[in-house]
Amino acid sequence: MENQGKKHIGEEPADTAMPHQIDAPERAAADEKLEKPFVNQYGVVIGDSFYDSANSPLNNWSKDVDPVIMAGDQWVHPTNDIGWNTPENQALLEEGYIPQSGQFMHPSKDVSYRKD
């Protein structure tokens, strides 16, 4: 996918794009500001783009960890999520449309696998 119409890093406000992701969507057209990372109830930083935290269940895995604790909104950042890099979601942003509905997750398929 080409990066047509996107500005170079430094030509746009830091709060409108994710320069560390090569195909990150431009948010200025959608009139949406990036939200800061947050710490969820498990002490894991969400939205910092490092995708690694000392408190993450993935870094403290054992037979006693129930994977269900890693499901839900507390694990998803509203503006720094890998799902925004899909062509469909980039098109929505270019049109200025920000979905306000709840999060969609396929019950048995990881649709973001290998998308980054």
PDB file of C-alpha atoms in Angstrom:
ATOM      1  CA  MET A   1       0.000   0.000   0.000  1.00  0.00           C
ATOM      2  CA  GLU A   2       1.399   3.358  -0.953  1.00  0.00           C
ATOM      3  CA  ASN A   3       1.534   6.282   1.396  1.00  0.00           C
ATOM      4  CA  GLN A   4      -0.125   8.685  -1.070  1.00  0.00           C
ATOM      5  CA  GLY A   5      -1.299  12.021   0.231  1.00  0.00           C
ATOM      6  CA  LYS A   6       0.348  11.635   3.603  1.00  0.00           C
ATOM      7  CA  LYS A   7       2.627  14.305   4.972  1.00  0.00           C
ATOM      8  CA  HIS A   8       6.151  13.604   6.077  1.00  0.00           C
ATOM      9  CA  ILE A   9       6.980  13.412   9.752  1.00  0.00           C
ATOM     10  CA  GLY A  10       7.503  16.919  11.077  1.00  0.00           C
ATOM     11  CA  GLU A  11       5.008  18.537   8.688  1.00  0.00           C
ATOM     12  CA  GLU A  12       1.990  17.737  10.820  1.00  0.00           C
ATOM     13  CA  PRO A  13       1.053  18.069  14.454  1.00  0.00           C
ATOM     14  CA  ALA A  14       2.210  15.124  16.543  1.00  0.00           C
ATOM     15  CA  ASP A  15      -1.336  14.529  17.737  1.00  0.00           C
ATOM     16  CA  THR A  16      -2.748  13.641  14.307  1.00  0.00           C
ATOM     17  CA  ALA A  17      -0.697  10.615  13.197  1.00  0.00           C
ATOM     18  CA  MET A  18       1.280   7.652  14.435  1.00  0.00           C
ATOM     19  CA  PRO A  19       4.660   8.140  12.724  1.00  0.00           C
ATOM     20  CA  HIS A  20       6.070   4.934  14.226  1.00  0.00           C
ATOM     21  CA  GLN A  21       3.591   2.928  12.147  1.00  0.00           C
ATOM     22  CA  ILE A  22       4.378   3.361   8.462  1.00  0.00           C
ATOM     23  CA  ASP A  23       0.765   3.117   7.279  1.00  0.00           C
ATOM     24  CA  ALA A  24      -0.749   4.876  10.260  1.00  0.00           C
ATOM     25  CA  PRO A  25      -3.887   6.818   9.374  1.00  0.00           C
ATOM     26  CA  GLU A  26      -3.976  10.595   9.255  1.00  0.00           C
ATOM     27  CA  ARG A  27      -6.521  11.760  11.805  1.00  0.00           C
ATOM     28  CA  ALA A  28      -6.651  15.477  10.996  1.00  0.00           C
ATOM     29  CA  ALA A  29      -9.375  14.967   8.382  1.00  0.00           C
ATOM     30  CA  ALA A  30     -11.455  13.075  10.908  1.00  0.00           C
ATOM     31  CA  ASP A  31     -11.097  15.881  13.426  1.00  0.00           C
ATOM     32  CA  GLU A  32     -10.073  13.418  16.103  1.00  0.00           C
ATOM     33  CA  LYS A  33      -7.259  13.928  18.593  1.00  0.00           C
ATOM     34  CA  LEU A  34      -5.073  11.077  19.737  1.00  0.00           C
ATOM     35  CA  GLU A  35      -5.680  10.019  23.288  1.00  0.00           C
ATOM     36  CA  LYS A  36      -2.836   9.470  25.724  1.00  0.00           C
ATOM     37  CA  PRO A  37      -1.872   5.979  26.877  1.00  0.00           C
ATOM     38  CA  PHE A  38      -3.594   4.753  30.025  1.00  0.00           C
ATOM     39  CA  VAL A  39      -2.942   2.153  32.705  1.00  0.00           C
ATOM     40  CA  ASN A  40      -5.636  -0.500  32.958  1.00  0.00           C
ATOM     41  CA  GLN A  41      -6.854  -2.225  36.100  1.00  0.00           C
ATOM     42  CA  TYR A  42      -4.015  -4.769  35.851  1.00  0.00           C
ATOM     43  CA  GLY A  43      -1.314  -2.080  35.852  1.00  0.00           C
ATOM     44  CA  VAL A  44      -0.578  -2.529  32.133  1.00  0.00           C
ATOM     45  CA  VAL A  45       0.092   0.531  29.970  1.00  0.00           C
ATOM     46  CA  ILE A  46      -2.242   0.538  26.961  1.00  0.00           C
ATOM     47  CA  GLY A  47      -1.606   2.710  23.890  1.00  0.00           C
ATOM     48  CA  ASP A  48       2.098   3.399  24.336  1.00  0.00           C
ATOM     49  CA  SER A  49       3.015   1.461  21.157  1.00  0.00           C
ATOM     50  CA  PHE A  50       5.552  -0.681  22.983  1.00  0.00           C
ATOM     51  CA  TYR A  51       3.045  -3.508  23.484  1.00  0.00           C
ATOM     52  CA  ASP A  52       5.062  -4.741  26.433  1.00  0.00           C
ATOM     53  CA  SER A  53       4.580  -4.165  30.125  1.00  0.00           C
ATOM     54  CA  ALA A  54       6.143  -5.746  33.201  1.00  0.00           C
ATOM     55  CA  ASN A  55       2.651  -6.229  34.660  1.00  0.00           C
ATOM     56  CA  SER A  56       1.197  -7.855  31.556  1.00  0.00           C
ATOM     57  CA  PRO A  57      -0.234 -11.341  32.021  1.00  0.00           C
ATOM     58  CA  LEU A  58       1.764 -12.294  28.929  1.00  0.00           C
ATOM     59  CA  ASN A  59       4.983 -11.481  30.786  1.00  0.00           C
ATOM     60  CA  ASN A  60       3.827 -13.315  33.910  1.00  0.00           C
ATOM     61  CA  TRP A  61       2.216 -16.342  32.344  1.00  0.00           C
ATOM     62  CA  SER A  62       1.594 -19.457  34.368  1.00  0.00           C
ATOM     63  CA  LYS A  63      -0.960 -22.253  34.454  1.00  0.00           C
ATOM     64  CA  ASP A  64      -2.907 -20.121  36.951  1.00  0.00           C
ATOM     65  CA  VAL A  65      -3.438 -17.181  34.561  1.00  0.00           C
ATOM     66  CA  ASP A  66      -6.912 -17.204  33.049  1.00  0.00           C
ATOM     67  CA  PRO A  67      -6.692 -15.804  29.471  1.00  0.00           C
ATOM     68  CA  VAL A  68     -10.162 -14.299  29.831  1.00  0.00           C
ATOM     69  CA  ILE A  69      -8.662 -11.480  31.928  1.00  0.00           C
ATOM     70  CA  MET A  70      -7.033 -10.171  28.751  1.00  0.00           C
ATOM     71  CA  ALA A  71     -10.364  -9.549  27.017  1.00  0.00           C
ATOM     72  CA  GLY A  72     -12.408  -6.379  27.020  1.00  0.00           C
ATOM     73  CA  ASP A  73     -12.161  -2.642  26.540  1.00  0.00           C
ATOM     74  CA  GLN A  74      -9.490  -2.225  29.217  1.00  0.00           C
ATOM     75  CA  TRP A  75      -7.009  -3.794  26.758  1.00  0.00           C
ATOM     76  CA  VAL A  76      -7.808  -1.602  23.735  1.00  0.00           C
ATOM     77  CA  HIS A  77      -6.687   1.981  23.179  1.00  0.00           C
ATOM     78  CA  PRO A  78      -9.313   4.030  21.304  1.00  0.00           C
ATOM     79  CA  THR A  79      -6.895   5.859  18.958  1.00  0.00           C
ATOM     80  CA  ASN A  80      -3.681   3.783  19.000  1.00  0.00           C
ATOM     81  CA  ASP A  81      -4.909   0.349  18.030  1.00  0.00           C
ATOM     82  CA  ILE A  82      -3.494  -1.820  15.246  1.00  0.00           C
ATOM     83  CA  GLY A  83      -6.996  -2.113  13.775  1.00  0.00           C
ATOM     84  CA  TRP A  84      -6.796   1.483  12.510  1.00  0.00           C
ATOM     85  CA  ASN A  85      -4.143   0.374  10.002  1.00  0.00           C
ATOM     86  CA  THR A  86      -6.558  -1.674   7.900  1.00  0.00           C
ATOM     87  CA  PRO A  87      -7.501  -0.166   4.524  1.00  0.00           C
ATOM     88  CA  GLU A  88     -11.179  -0.106   5.519  1.00  0.00           C
ATOM     89  CA  ASN A  89     -10.545   1.900   8.678  1.00  0.00           C
ATOM     90  CA  GLN A  90      -8.090   4.215   6.938  1.00  0.00           C
ATOM     91  CA  ALA A  91     -10.795   4.969   4.364  1.00  0.00           C
ATOM     92  CA  LEU A  92     -13.224   5.823   7.162  1.00  0.00           C
ATOM     93  CA  LEU A  93     -10.735   8.279   8.651  1.00  0.00           C
ATOM     94  CA  GLU A  94     -10.023   9.870   5.269  1.00  0.00           C
ATOM     95  CA  GLU A  95     -13.760  10.446   4.891  1.00  0.00           C
ATOM     96  CA  GLY A  96     -13.839  12.039   8.324  1.00  0.00           C
ATOM     97  CA  TYR A  97     -15.960   9.295   9.856  1.00  0.00           C
ATOM     98  CA  ILE A  98     -15.159   8.093  13.352  1.00  0.00           C
ATOM     99  CA  PRO A  99     -17.288   5.106  14.382  1.00  0.00           C
ATOM    100  CA  GLN A 100     -19.025   5.675  17.698  1.00  0.00           C
ATOM    101  CA  SER A 101     -20.320   2.153  18.130  1.00  0.00           C
ATOM    102  CA  GLY A 102     -18.889  -0.462  20.420  1.00  0.00           C
ATOM    103  CA  GLN A 103     -15.894  -2.540  19.643  1.00  0.00           C
ATOM    104  CA  PHE A 104     -16.336  -5.473  17.251  1.00  0.00           C
ATOM    105  CA  MET A 105     -14.453  -8.680  17.835  1.00  0.00           C
ATOM    106  CA  HIS A 106     -14.854 -11.834  15.786  1.00  0.00           C
ATOM    107  CA  PRO A 107     -15.694 -14.723  18.100  1.00  0.00           C
ATOM    108  CA  SER A 108     -13.083 -17.122  16.709  1.00  0.00           C
ATOM    109  CA  LYS A 109     -10.755 -15.241  14.299  1.00  0.00           C
ATOM    110  CA  ASP A 110      -7.946 -12.805  15.072  1.00  0.00           C
ATOM    111  CA  VAL A 111      -8.513 -10.412  12.176  1.00  0.00           C
ATOM    112  CA  SER A 112      -5.527  -8.247  13.124  1.00  0.00           C
ATOM    113  CA  TYR A 113      -3.015 -11.120  13.042  1.00  0.00           C
ATOM    114  CA  ARG A 114       0.094 -10.061  11.099  1.00  0.00           C
ATOM    115  CA  LYS A 115      -1.425  -6.697  10.093  1.00  0.00           C
ATOM    116  CA  ASP A 116       1.346  -4.555  11.594  1.00  0.00           C
TER     117      ASP A 116
END
